[in-house]
Coordinates of C-alpha atoms and ligand atoms in Angstrom, one line a residue:
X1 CA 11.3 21.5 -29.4
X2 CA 10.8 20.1 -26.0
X3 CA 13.9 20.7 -23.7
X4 CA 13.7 16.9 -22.3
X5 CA 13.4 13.6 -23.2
X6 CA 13.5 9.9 -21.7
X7 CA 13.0 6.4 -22.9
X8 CA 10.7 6.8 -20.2
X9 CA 8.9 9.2 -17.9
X10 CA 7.3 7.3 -14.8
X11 CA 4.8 10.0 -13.3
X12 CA 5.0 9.2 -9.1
X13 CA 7.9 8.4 -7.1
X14 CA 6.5 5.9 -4.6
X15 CA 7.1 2.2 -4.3
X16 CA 5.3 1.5 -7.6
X17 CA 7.3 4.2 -9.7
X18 CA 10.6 3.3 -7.5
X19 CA 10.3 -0.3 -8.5
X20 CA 9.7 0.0 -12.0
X21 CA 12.4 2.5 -12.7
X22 CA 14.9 0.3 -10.7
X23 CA 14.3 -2.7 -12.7
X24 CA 14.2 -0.7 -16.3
X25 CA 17.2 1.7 -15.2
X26 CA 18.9 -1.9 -14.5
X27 CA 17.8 -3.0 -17.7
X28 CA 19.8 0.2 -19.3
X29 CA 16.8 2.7 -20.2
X30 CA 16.7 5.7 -19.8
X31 CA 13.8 6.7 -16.6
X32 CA 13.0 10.0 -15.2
X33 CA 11.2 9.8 -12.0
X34 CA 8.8 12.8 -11.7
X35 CA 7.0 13.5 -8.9
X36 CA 5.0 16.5 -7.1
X37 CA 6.8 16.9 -4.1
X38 CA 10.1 16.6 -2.7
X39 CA 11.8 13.8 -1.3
X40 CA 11.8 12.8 1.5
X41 CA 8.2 13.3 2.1
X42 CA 5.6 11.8 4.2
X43 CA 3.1 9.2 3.4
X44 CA -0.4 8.5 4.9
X45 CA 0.6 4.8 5.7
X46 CA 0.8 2.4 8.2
X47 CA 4.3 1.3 7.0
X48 CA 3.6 -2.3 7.3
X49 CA 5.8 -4.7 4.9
X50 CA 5.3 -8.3 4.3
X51 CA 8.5 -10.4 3.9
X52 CA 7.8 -11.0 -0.1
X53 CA 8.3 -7.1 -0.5
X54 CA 11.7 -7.5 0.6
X55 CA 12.4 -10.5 -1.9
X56 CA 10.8 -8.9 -4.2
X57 CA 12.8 -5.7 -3.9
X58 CA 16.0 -7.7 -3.1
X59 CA 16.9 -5.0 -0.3
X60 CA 19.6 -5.8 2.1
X61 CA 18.1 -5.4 5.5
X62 CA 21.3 -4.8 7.4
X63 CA 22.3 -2.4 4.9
X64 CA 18.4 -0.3 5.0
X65 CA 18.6 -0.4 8.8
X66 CA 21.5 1.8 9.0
X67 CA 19.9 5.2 10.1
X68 CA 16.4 4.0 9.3
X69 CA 13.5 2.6 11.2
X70 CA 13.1 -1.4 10.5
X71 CA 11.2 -2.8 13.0
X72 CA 11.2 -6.8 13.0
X73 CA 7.7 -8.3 13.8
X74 CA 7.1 -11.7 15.1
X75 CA 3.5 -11.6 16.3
X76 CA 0.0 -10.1 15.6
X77 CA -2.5 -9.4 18.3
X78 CA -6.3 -9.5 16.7
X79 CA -10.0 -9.6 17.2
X80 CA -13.1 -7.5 17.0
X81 CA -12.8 -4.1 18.9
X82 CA -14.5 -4.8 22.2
X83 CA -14.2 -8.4 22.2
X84 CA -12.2 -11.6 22.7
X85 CA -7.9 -11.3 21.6
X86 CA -6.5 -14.0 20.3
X87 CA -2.1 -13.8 20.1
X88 CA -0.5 -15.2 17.0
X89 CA 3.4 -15.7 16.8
X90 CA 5.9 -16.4 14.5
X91 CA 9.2 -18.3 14.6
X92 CA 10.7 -16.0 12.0
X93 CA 10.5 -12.6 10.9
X94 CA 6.6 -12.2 10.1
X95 CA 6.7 -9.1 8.7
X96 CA 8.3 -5.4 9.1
X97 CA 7.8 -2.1 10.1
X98 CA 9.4 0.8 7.7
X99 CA 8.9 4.7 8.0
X100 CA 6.9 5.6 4.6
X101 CA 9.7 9.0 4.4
X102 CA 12.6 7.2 4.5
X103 CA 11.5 3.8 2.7
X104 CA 10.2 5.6 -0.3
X105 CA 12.5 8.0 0.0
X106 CA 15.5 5.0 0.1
X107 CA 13.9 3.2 -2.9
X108 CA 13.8 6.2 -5.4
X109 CA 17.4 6.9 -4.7
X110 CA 18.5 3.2 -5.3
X111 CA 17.0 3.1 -8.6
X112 CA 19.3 5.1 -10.1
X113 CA 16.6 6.8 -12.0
X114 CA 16.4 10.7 -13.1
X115 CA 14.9 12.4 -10.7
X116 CA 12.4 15.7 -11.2
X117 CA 11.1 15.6 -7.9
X118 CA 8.8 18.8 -6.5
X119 CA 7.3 19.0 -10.0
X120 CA 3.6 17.5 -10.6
X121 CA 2.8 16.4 -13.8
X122 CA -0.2 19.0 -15.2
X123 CA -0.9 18.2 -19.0
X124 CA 0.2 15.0 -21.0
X125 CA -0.9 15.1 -24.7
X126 CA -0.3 13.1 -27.8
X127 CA 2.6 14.7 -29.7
X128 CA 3.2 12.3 -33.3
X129 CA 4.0 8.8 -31.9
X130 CA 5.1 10.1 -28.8
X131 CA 3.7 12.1 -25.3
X132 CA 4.6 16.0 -24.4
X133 CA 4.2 15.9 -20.2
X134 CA 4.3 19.6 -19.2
X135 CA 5.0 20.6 -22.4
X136 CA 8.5 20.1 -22.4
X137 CA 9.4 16.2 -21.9
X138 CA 8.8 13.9 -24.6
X139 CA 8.5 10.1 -24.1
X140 CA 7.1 7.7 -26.4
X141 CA 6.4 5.8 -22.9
X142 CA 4.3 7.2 -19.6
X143 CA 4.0 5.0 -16.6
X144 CA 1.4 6.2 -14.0
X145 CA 2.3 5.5 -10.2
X146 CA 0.9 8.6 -8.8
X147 CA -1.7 7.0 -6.6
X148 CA -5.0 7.3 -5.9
X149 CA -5.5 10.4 -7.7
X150 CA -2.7 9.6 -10.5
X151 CA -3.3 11.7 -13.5
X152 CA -2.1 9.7 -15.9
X153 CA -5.3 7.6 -15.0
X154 CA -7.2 10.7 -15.5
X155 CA -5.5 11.2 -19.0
X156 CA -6.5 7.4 -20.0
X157 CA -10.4 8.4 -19.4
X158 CA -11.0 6.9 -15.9
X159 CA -13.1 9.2 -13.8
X160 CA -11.6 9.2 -10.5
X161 CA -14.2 8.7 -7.8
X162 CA -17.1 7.8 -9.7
X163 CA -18.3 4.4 -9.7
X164 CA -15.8 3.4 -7.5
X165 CA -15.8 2.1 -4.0
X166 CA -13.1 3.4 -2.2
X167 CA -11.6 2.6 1.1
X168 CA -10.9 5.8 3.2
X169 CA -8.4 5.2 6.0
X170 CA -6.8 7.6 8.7
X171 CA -3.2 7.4 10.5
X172 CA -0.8 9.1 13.1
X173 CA 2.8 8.7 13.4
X174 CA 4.5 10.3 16.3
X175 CA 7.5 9.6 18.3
X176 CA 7.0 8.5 21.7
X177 CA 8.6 9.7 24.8
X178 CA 10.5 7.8 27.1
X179 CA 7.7 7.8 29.8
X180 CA 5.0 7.0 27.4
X181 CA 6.7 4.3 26.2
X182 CA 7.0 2.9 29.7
X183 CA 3.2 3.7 30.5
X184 CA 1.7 2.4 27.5
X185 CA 1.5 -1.8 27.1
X186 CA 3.5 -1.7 23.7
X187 CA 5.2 -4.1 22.4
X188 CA 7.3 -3.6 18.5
X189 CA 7.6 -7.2 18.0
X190 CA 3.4 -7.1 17.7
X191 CA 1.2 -5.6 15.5
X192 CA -2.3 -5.3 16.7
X193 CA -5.0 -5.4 14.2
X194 CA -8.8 -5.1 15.8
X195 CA -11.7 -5.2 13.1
X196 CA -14.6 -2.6 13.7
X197 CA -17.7 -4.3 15.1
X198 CA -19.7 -3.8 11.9
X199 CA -16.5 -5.6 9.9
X200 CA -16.4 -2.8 7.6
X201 CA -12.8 -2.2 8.0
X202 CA -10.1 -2.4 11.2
X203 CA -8.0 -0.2 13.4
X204 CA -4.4 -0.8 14.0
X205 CA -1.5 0.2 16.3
X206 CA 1.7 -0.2 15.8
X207 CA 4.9 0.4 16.9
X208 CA 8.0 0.9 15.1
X209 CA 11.3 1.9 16.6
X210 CA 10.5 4.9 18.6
X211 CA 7.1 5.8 16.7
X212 CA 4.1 4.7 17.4
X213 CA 1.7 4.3 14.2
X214 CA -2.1 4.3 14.9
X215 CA -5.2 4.3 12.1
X216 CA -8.3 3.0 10.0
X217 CA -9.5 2.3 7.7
X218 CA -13.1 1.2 6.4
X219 CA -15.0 0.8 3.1
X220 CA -17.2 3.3 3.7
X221 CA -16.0 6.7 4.7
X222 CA -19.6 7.8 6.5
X223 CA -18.1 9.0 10.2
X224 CA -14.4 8.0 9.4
X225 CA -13.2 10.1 11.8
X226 CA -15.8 9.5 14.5
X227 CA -14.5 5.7 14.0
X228 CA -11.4 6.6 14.4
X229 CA -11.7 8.7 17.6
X230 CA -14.1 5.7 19.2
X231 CA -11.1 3.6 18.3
X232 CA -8.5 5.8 19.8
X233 CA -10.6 5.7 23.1
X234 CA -10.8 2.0 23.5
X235 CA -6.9 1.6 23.2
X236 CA -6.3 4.7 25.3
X237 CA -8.9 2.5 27.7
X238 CA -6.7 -0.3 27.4
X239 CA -3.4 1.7 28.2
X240 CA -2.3 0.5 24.7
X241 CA -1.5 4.4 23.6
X242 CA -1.0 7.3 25.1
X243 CA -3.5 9.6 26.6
X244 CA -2.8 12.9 24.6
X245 CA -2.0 12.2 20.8
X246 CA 0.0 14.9 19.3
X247 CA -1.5 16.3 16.3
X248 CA -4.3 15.5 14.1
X249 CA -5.1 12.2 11.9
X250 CA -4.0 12.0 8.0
X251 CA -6.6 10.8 5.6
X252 CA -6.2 9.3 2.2
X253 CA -8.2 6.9 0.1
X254 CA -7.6 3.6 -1.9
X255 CA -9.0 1.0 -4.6
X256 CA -9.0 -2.7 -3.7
X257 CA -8.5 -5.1 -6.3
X258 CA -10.5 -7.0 -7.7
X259 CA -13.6 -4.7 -7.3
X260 CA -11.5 -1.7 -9.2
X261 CA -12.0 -1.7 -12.4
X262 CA -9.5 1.2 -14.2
X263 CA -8.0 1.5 -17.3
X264 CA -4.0 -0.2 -17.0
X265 CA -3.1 0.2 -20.5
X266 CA -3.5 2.3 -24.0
X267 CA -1.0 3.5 -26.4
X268 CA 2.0 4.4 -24.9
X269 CA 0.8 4.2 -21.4
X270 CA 0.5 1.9 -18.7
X271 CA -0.4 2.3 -14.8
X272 CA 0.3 0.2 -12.0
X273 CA 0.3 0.3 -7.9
X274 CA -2.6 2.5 -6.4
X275 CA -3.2 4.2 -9.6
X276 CA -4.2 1.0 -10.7
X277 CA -6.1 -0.1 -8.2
X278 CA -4.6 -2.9 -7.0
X279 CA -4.2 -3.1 -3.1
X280 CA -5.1 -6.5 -1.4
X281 CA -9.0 -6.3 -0.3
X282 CA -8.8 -8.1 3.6
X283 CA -5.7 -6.3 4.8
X284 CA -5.6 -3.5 2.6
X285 CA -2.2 -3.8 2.1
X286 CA -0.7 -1.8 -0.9
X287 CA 3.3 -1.6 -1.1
X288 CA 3.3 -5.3 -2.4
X289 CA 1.1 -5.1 -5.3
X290 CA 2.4 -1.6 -5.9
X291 CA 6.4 -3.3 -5.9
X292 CA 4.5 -6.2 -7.8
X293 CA 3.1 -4.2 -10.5
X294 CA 6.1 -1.9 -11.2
X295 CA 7.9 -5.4 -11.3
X296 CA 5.0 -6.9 -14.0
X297 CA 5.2 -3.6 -15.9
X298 CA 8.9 -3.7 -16.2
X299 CA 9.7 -7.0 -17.5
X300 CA 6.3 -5.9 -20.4
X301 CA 8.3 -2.6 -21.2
X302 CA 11.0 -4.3 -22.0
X303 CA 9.7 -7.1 -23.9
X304 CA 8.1 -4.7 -26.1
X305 CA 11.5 -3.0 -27.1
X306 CA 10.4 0.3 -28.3
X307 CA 6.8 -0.7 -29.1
X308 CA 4.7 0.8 -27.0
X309 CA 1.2 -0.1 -29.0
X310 CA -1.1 -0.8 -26.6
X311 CA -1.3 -4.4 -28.0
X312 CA 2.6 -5.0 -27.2
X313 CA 1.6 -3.2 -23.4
X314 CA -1.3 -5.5 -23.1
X315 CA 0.4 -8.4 -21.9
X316 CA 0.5 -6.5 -18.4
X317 CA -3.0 -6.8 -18.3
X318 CA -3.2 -10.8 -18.2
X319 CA 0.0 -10.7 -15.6
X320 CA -2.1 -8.7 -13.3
X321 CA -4.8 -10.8 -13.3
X322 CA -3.0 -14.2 -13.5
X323 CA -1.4 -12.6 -10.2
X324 CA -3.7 -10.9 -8.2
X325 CA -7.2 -12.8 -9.9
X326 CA -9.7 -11.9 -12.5
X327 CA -11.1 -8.5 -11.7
X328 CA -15.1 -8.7 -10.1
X329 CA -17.2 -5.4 -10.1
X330 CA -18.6 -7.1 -6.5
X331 CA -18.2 -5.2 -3.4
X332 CA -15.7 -5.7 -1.1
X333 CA -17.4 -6.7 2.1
X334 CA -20.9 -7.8 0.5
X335 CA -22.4 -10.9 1.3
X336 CA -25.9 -12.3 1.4
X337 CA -25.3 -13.2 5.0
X338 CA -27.9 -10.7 7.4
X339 CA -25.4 -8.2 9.4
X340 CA -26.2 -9.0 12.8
X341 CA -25.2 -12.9 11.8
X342 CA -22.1 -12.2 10.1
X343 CA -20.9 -9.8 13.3
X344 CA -21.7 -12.9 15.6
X345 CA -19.9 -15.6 13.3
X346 CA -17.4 -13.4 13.1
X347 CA -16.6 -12.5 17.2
X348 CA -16.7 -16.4 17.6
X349 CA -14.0 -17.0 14.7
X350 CA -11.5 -14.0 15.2
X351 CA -11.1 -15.5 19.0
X352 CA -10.7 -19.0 17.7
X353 CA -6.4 -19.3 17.7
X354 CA -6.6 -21.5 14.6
X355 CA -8.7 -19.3 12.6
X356 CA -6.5 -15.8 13.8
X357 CA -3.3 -18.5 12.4
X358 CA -4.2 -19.5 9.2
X359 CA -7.3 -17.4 8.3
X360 CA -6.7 -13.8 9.5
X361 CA -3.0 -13.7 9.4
X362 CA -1.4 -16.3 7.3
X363 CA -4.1 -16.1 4.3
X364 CA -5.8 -12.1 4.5
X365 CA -2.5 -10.6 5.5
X366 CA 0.6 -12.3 4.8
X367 CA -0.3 -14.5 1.6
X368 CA 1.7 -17.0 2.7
X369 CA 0.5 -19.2 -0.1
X370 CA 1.3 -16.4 -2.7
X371 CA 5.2 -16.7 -3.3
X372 CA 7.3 -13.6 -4.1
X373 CA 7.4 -12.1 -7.4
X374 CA 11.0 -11.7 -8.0
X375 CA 13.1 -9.3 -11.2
X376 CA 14.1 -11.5 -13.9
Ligands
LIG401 C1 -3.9 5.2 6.2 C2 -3.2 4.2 5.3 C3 -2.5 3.1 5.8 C4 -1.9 2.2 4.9 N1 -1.1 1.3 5.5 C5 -0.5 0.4 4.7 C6 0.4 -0.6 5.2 O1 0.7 -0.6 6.4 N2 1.0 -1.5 4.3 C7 0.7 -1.5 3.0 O2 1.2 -2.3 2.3 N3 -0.1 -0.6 2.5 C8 -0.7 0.4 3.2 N4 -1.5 1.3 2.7 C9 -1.6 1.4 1.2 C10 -0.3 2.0 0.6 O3 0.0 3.2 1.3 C11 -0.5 2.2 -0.9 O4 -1.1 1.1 -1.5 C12 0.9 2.5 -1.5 O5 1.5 3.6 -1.0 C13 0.8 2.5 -3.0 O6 2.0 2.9 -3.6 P1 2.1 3.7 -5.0 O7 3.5 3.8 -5.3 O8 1.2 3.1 -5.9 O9 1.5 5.1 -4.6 P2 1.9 6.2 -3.6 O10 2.7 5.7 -2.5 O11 0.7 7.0 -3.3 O12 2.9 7.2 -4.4 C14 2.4 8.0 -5.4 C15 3.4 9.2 -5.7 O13 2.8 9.9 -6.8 C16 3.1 11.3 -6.5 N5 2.1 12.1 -7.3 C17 0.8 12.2 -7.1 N6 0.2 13.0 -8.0 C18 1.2 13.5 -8.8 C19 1.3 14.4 -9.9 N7 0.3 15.0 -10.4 N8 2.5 14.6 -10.5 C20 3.6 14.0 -10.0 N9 3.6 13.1 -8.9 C21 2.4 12.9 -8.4 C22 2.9 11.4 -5.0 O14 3.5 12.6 -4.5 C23 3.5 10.1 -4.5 O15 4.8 10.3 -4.1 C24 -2.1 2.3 3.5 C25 -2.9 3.3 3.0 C26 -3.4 4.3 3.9 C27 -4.3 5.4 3.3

């Protein structure tokens, strides 16, 4: 007899499995959270949110910023490394900046959820009309939000890494001293977002309270880190950042929807966030469509009351798309434009102010047009 059960088990405890468990714990069902490491724990992530996350979350800034890092942006500095800047502000809050650690770590707690945390899921199998995970926890229900490399994807037949085009990225976050802050040009109110010449993915730098927050990413991962380090040296030209960064550069990897293409349902099963695949494919950006997805998954679950067929799950399926688009097998980044003209349209448009506005920003980053999903 297994030792544990759950209504459901929700396998990765980051934005994606917080969200969902908060909205079905709400709903009265019994979660457990289970994830591989302990909490708080570190992220590789830029820790950039978008105002709809917080609708979408319904989290009381005031309340968060107590003791955490929420760093209010109003602006966005961008262009093509190298070349031309153009300065975009905001009125309002554009956006925010959030340590992964205590964000993530803030979001599992507040779900209310059971927690198995520094325990990673190894085996799930069929066991009658339910799952055994481990061996020992039965659940007629197994949500996958463990990321990239979930293995409840694995368990639904997708073969992680093959056939997929992933985008590799790289990040530091360190605190900065007193008399770096005063020597480097930073300003928290502005995140600075400079695409790499060939526009296969951009650099950022960011800072957030007393840390400073510096990366890539790109769609191809051929010399990530000698992009990185060319990067570094431009800012460090600049004065942006400090001379000597402490430590070394974190590296993970990502899907972006709609060129992903893995399996989101089957009996008894369901996966959503970066398991899915299902980060924006411009900015990269993942915490919405992983809060998004745990949002979409939870109102599915508990329409299906108890009948987790994969025809009652299925439903997720057409929310996901009628959200975030059909899915397309085409690259991200192709285009039957040559190289070398597509690198000098795009230095003339990412200096043009109205482009940065309404193209760069408003459209690729913010999805200003794309209204909050919010828990019914
Ligand atoms: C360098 C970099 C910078 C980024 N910057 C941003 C940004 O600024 N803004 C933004 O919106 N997006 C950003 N992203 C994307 C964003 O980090 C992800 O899209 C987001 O974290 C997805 O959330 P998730 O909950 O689906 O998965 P994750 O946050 O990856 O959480 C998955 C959880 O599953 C757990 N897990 C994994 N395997 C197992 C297992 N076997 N058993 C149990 N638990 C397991 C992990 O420990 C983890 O806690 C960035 C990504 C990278 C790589």
């Amino acid at each position: 007899m297994p030792a544990r059960s759950c209504d459901v088990l929700i396998v990765g405890g980051g934005p994606a499995g917080a969200t969902c468990a908060w909205r079905l714990v709400r709903a009265g069902l019994d979660v457990l959270v289970m994830d591989k490491h302990d909490f708080p724990r570190d992220k590789v992530c830029a820790g950039w949110i978008t105002p709809a996350v917080i609708e979408s979350l319904e989290l009381d800034c005031a309340e968060y910023a107590q003791g955490r890092v929420m760093q209010p942006i109003h602006g966005f500095r961008t262009g093509i490394v190298g070349e031309a800047q153009v300065e975009t502000r905001y009125p309002e809050t554009a956006s925010f900046g959030i340590r992964r650690r205590e964000f993530d770590h803030y979001l599992l707690q507040r779900s209310r959820a059971r927690l198995s945390l520094g325990e990673p899921m190894k085996t799930m199998a069929r066991d009658g009309g339910a799952w055994l995970v481990n061996g020992e926890i039965r659940t007629p229900l197994v949500v996958g939000a463990g990321g990239h490399f979930c293995p409840v994807s694995r368990v639904l037949g997708t073969r992680l890494g093959h056939g997929e085009t992933v985008v590799s990225a790289q990040e530091i976050e360190f605190p900065l001293s007193a008399r770096e802050r005063s020597e480097c040009r930073l300003d928290g109110a502005f995140v600075q977002f400079y695409f790499c010449p060939d526009l296969k993915g951009y650099g950022w730098c960011f800072l957030k309270g007393d840390y400073l927050n510096i990366g890539l990413g790109r769609e191809d991962n051929h010399r990530l880190s000698g992009h990185v380090e060319q990067f570094c040296q431009w800012l460090q030209q600049r004065g942006s950042i400090p001379r000597n960064l402490p430590g070394k550069f974190n590296g993970h990897a990502y899907l972006l929807y709609p060129a992903s293409h893995r399996k989101l349902t089957d009996d008894g099963a369901l996966v959503i966030g970066d398991a899915a695949g299902l980060a924006y494919p411009q900015s990269g950006e993942g915490i919405r469509p992983a809060v998004e997805s745990g949002l979409m998954a939870a109102e599915v679950i508990l329409e299906a009351a108890g009948d987790y067929r994969q025809c009652r799950l299925e439903p997720y399926i057409s929310r996901v798309t009628g959200r975030f688009g059909k899915r397309n097998p085409r690259q991200p980044g192709a285009s039957w434009l040559p190289q070398k003209f597509r690198q000098k349209l795009a230095t003339r448009l990412m200096a043009n102010g109205w482009f940065a506005r309404h193209v760069v920003i408003d459209r690729w980053f913010l999805h200003t047009g794309q209204r909050a999903l919010l828990a019914r």
